[in-house]
mmCIF file of C-alpha atoms in Angstrom:
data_model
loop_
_atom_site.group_PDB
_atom_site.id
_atom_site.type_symbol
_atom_site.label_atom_id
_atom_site.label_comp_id
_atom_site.label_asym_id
_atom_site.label_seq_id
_atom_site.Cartn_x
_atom_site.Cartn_y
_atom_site.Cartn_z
ATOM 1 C CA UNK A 1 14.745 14.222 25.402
ATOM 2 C CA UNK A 2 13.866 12.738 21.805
ATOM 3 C CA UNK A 3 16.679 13.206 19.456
ATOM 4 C CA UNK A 4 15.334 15.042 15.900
ATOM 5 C CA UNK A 5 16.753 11.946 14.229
ATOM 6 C CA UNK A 6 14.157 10.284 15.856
ATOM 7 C CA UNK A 7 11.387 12.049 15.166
ATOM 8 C CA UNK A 8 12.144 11.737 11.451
ATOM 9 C CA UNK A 9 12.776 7.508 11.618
ATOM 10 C CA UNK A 10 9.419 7.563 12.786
ATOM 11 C CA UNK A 11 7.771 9.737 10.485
ATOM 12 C CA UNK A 12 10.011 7.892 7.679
ATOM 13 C CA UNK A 13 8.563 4.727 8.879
ATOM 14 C CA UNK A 14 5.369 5.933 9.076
ATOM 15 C CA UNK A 15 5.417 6.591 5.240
ATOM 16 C CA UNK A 16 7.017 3.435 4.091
ATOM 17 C CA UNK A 17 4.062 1.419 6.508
ATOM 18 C CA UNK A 18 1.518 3.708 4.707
ATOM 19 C CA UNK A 19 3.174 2.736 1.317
ATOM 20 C CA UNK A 20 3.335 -0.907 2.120
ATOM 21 C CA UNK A 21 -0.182 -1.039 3.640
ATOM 22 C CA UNK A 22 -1.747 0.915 0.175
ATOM 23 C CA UNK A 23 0.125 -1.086 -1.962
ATOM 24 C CA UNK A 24 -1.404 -4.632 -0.970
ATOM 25 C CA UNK A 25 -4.738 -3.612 -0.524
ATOM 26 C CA UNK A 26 -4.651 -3.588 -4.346
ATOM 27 C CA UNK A 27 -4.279 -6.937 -4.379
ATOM 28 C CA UNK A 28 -6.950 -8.936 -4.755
ATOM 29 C CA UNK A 29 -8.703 -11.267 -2.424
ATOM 30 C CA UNK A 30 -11.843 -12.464 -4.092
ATOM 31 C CA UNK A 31 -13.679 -10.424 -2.221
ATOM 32 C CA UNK A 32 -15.220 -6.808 -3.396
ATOM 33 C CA UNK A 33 -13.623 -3.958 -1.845
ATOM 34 C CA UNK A 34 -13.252 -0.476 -3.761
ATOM 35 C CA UNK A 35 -9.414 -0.589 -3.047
ATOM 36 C CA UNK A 36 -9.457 -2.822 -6.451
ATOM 37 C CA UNK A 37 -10.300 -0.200 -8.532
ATOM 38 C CA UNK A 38 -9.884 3.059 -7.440
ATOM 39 C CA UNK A 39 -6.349 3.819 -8.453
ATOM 40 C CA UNK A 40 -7.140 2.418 -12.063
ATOM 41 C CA UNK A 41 -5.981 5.518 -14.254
ATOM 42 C CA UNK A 42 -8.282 5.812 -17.399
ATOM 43 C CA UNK A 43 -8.481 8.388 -20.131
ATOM 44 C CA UNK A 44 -11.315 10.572 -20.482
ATOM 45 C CA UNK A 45 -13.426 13.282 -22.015
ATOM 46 C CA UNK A 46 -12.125 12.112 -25.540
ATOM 47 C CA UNK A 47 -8.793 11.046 -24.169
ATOM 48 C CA UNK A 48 -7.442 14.808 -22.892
ATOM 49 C CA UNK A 49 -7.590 13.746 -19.551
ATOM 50 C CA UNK A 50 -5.880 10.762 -17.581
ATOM 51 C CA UNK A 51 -7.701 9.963 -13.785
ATOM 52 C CA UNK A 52 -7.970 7.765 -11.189
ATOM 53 C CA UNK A 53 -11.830 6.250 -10.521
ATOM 54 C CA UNK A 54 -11.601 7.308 -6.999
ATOM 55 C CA UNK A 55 -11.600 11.165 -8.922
ATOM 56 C CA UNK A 56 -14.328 10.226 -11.551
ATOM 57 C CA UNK A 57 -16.755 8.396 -9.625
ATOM 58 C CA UNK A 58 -17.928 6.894 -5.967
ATOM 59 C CA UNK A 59 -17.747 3.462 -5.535
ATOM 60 C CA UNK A 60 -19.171 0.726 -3.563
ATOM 61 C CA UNK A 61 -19.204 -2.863 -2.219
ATOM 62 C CA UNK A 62 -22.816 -4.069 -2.775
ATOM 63 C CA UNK A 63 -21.812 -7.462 -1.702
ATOM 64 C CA UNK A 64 -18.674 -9.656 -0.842
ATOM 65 C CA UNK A 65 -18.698 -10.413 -5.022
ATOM 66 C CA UNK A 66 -19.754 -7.202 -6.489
ATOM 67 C CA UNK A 67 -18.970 -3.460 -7.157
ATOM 68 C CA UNK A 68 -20.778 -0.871 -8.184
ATOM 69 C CA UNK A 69 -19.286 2.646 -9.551
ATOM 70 C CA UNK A 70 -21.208 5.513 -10.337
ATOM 71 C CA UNK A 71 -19.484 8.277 -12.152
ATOM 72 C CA UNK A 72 -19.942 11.865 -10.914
ATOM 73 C CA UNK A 73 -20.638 13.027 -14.585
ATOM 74 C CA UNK A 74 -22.534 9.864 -17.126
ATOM 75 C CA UNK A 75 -21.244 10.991 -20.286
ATOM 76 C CA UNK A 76 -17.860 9.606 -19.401
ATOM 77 C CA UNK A 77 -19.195 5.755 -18.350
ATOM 78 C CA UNK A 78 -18.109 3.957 -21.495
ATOM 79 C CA UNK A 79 -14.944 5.873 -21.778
ATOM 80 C CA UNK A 80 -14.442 4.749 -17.777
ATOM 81 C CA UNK A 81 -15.573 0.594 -18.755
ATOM 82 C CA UNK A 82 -13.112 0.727 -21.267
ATOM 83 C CA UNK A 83 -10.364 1.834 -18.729
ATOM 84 C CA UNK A 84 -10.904 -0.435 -16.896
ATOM 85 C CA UNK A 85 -11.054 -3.372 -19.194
ATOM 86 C CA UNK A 86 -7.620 -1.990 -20.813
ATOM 87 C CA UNK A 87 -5.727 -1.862 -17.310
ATOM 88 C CA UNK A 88 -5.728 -5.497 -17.590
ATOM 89 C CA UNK A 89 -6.907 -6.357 -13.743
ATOM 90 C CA UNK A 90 -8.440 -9.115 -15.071
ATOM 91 C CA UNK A 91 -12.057 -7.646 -14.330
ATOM 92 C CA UNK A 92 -14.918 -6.978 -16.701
ATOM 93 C CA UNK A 93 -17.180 -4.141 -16.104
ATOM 94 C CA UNK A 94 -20.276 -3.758 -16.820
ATOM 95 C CA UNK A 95 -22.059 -0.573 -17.894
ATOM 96 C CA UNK A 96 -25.584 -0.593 -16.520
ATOM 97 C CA UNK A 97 -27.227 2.947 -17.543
ATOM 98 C CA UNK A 98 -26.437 5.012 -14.746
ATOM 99 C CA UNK A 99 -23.314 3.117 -13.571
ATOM 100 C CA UNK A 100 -20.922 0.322 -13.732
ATOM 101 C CA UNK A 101 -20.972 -3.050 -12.187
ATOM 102 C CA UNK A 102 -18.492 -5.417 -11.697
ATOM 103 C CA UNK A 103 -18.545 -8.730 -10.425
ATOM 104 C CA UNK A 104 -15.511 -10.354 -8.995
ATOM 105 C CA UNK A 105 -15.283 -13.618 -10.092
ATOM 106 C CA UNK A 106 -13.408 -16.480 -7.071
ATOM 107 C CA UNK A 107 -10.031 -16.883 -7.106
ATOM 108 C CA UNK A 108 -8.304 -20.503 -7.998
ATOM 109 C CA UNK A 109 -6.181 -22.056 -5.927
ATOM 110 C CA UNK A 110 -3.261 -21.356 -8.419
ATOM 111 C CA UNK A 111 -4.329 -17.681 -8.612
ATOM 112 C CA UNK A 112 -4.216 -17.401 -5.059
ATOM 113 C CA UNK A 113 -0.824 -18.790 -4.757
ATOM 114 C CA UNK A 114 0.405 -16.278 -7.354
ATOM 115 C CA UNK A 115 -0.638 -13.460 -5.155
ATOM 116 C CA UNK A 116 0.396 -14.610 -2.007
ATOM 117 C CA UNK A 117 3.796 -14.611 -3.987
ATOM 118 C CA UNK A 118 3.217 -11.055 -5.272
ATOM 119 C CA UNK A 119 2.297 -9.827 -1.790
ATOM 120 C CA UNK A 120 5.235 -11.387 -0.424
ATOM 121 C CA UNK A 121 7.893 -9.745 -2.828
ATOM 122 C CA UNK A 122 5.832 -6.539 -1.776
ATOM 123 C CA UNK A 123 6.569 -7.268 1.871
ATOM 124 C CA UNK A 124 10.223 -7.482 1.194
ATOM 125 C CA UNK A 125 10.672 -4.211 -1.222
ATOM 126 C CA UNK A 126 8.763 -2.636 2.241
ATOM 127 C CA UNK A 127 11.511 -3.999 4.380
ATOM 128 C CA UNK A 128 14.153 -2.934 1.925
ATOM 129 C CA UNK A 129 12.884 0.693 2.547
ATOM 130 C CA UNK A 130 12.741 -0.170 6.137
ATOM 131 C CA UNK A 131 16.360 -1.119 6.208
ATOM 132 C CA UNK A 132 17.102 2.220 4.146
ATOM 133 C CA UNK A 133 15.174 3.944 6.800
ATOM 134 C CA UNK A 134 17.634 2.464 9.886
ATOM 135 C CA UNK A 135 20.293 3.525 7.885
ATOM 136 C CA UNK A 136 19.787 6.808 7.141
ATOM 137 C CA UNK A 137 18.579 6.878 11.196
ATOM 138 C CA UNK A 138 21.786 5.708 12.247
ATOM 139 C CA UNK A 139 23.903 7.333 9.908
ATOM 140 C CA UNK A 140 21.995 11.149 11.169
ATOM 141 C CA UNK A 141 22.977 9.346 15.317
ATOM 142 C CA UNK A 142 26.903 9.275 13.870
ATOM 143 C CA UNK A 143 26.993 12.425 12.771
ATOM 144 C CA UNK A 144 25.503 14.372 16.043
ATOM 145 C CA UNK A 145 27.717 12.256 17.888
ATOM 146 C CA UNK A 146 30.475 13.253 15.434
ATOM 147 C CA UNK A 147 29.538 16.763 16.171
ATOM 148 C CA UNK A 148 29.696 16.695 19.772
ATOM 149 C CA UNK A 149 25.827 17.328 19.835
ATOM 150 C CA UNK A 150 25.617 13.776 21.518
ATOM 151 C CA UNK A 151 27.368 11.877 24.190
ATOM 152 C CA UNK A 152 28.762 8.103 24.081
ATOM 153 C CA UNK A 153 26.092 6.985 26.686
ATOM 154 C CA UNK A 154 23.192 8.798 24.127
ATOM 155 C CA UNK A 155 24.526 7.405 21.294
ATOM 156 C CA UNK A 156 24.117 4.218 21.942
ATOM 157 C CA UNK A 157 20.596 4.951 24.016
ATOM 158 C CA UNK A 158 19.321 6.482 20.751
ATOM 159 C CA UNK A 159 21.012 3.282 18.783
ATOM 160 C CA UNK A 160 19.048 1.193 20.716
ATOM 161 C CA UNK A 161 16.072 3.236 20.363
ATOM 162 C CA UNK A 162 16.244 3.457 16.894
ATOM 163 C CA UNK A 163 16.689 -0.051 16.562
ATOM 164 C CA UNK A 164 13.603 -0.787 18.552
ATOM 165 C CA UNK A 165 11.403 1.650 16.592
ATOM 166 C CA UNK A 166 12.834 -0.976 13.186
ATOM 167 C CA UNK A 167 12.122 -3.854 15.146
ATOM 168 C CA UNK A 168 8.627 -2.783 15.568
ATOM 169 C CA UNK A 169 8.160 -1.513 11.962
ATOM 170 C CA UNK A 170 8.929 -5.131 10.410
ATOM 171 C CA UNK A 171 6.823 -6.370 12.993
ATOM 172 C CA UNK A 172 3.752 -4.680 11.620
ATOM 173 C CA UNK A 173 4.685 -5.818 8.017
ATOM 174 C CA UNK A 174 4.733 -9.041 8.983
ATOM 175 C CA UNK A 175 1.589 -8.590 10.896
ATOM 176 C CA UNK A 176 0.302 -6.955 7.599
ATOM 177 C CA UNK A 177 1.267 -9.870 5.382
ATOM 178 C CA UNK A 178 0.028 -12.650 7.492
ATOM 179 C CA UNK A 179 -3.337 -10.721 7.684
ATOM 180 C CA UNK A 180 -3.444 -10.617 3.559
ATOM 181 C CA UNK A 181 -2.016 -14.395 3.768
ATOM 182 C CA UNK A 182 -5.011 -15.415 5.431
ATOM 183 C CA UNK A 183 -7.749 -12.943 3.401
ATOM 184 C CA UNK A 184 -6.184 -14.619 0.376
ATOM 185 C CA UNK A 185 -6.474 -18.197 1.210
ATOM 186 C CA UNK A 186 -9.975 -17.504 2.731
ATOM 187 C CA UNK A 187 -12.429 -18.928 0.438
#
């Protein structure tokens, strides 16, 4: 029998691995990927509207140094380069007619260094909410076991359980950061 309290650590986890996971693709490794861009909000159609790329336009890895990004409706290309030059990502688009191209220049070493530092204080705000996660787990075992829902003996089965399901989840963020560690120093 899996105890609801369980079932809701895990989908908890689930989230805050998701989170974690989203949250350093975006930074970036010198190489192209669309993950760079796409949550870039920018104002358009005369600055009524606020969207994210991925909604205005597809875009595309044409190479390990370049992107391409081809808005679903031109007239808003210029208004979509100069969102993206004003989020201050430190990339410089290009419009080229039907699209926009942007080439990613190489990282320095110092640069590099700076976001293996940013990635890392991302890795430890993911096992904060981790931690939060455990607690709120064990605090939901206490109170079955407060209600008489739950023995002694399943108490401290679902404890352990609970724990092990934690153990795991900092596992993969570690996993996760050594991964980006390594894309990062990769030249």
């Amino acid at each position: 029998m899996q105890s609801d309290v369980i079932a809701r650590t895990r989908q908890q986890l689930q989230k805050v691995l998701d989170l974690i996971k989203n949250d350093i693709a975006t930074l970036r490794t010198g190489r192209a990927t669309p993950a760079i861009v796409e949550n870039i909000v920018v104002k358009v159609y005369g600055g009524s509207t606020q969207m994210r790329i991925m909604e205005l336009a597809t875009i595309a890895a044409t190479d390990t140094q370049t992107l391409v990004i081809t808005p679903f409706d031109a007239s808003i290309i210029q208004e979509m380069a100069k969102g993206i030059q004003d989020a201050n990502v430190g990339l410089n688009p290009v419009v080229d007619s039907q699209y926009i191209r942007i080439s990613i220049p190489p990282l320095s070493a110092d640069r590099r260094q700076e976001l293996i530092k940013a990635m890392k204080q991302k890795l430890e705000n993911g096992k904060v909410m981790v931690r939060q996660v455990r607690h709120e787990g064990m605090d939901g075992i206490k109170k079955e076991h407060d209600n008489k829902t739950i023995t002694d003996d399943e108490q401290t089965r679902l404890e352990k359980d609970l724990q092990k399901i934690i153990d795991d989840g900092i596992e993969m963020i570690e996993g996760m950061g050594k991964k980006k560690e390594e894309e990062l120093l990769a030249i």
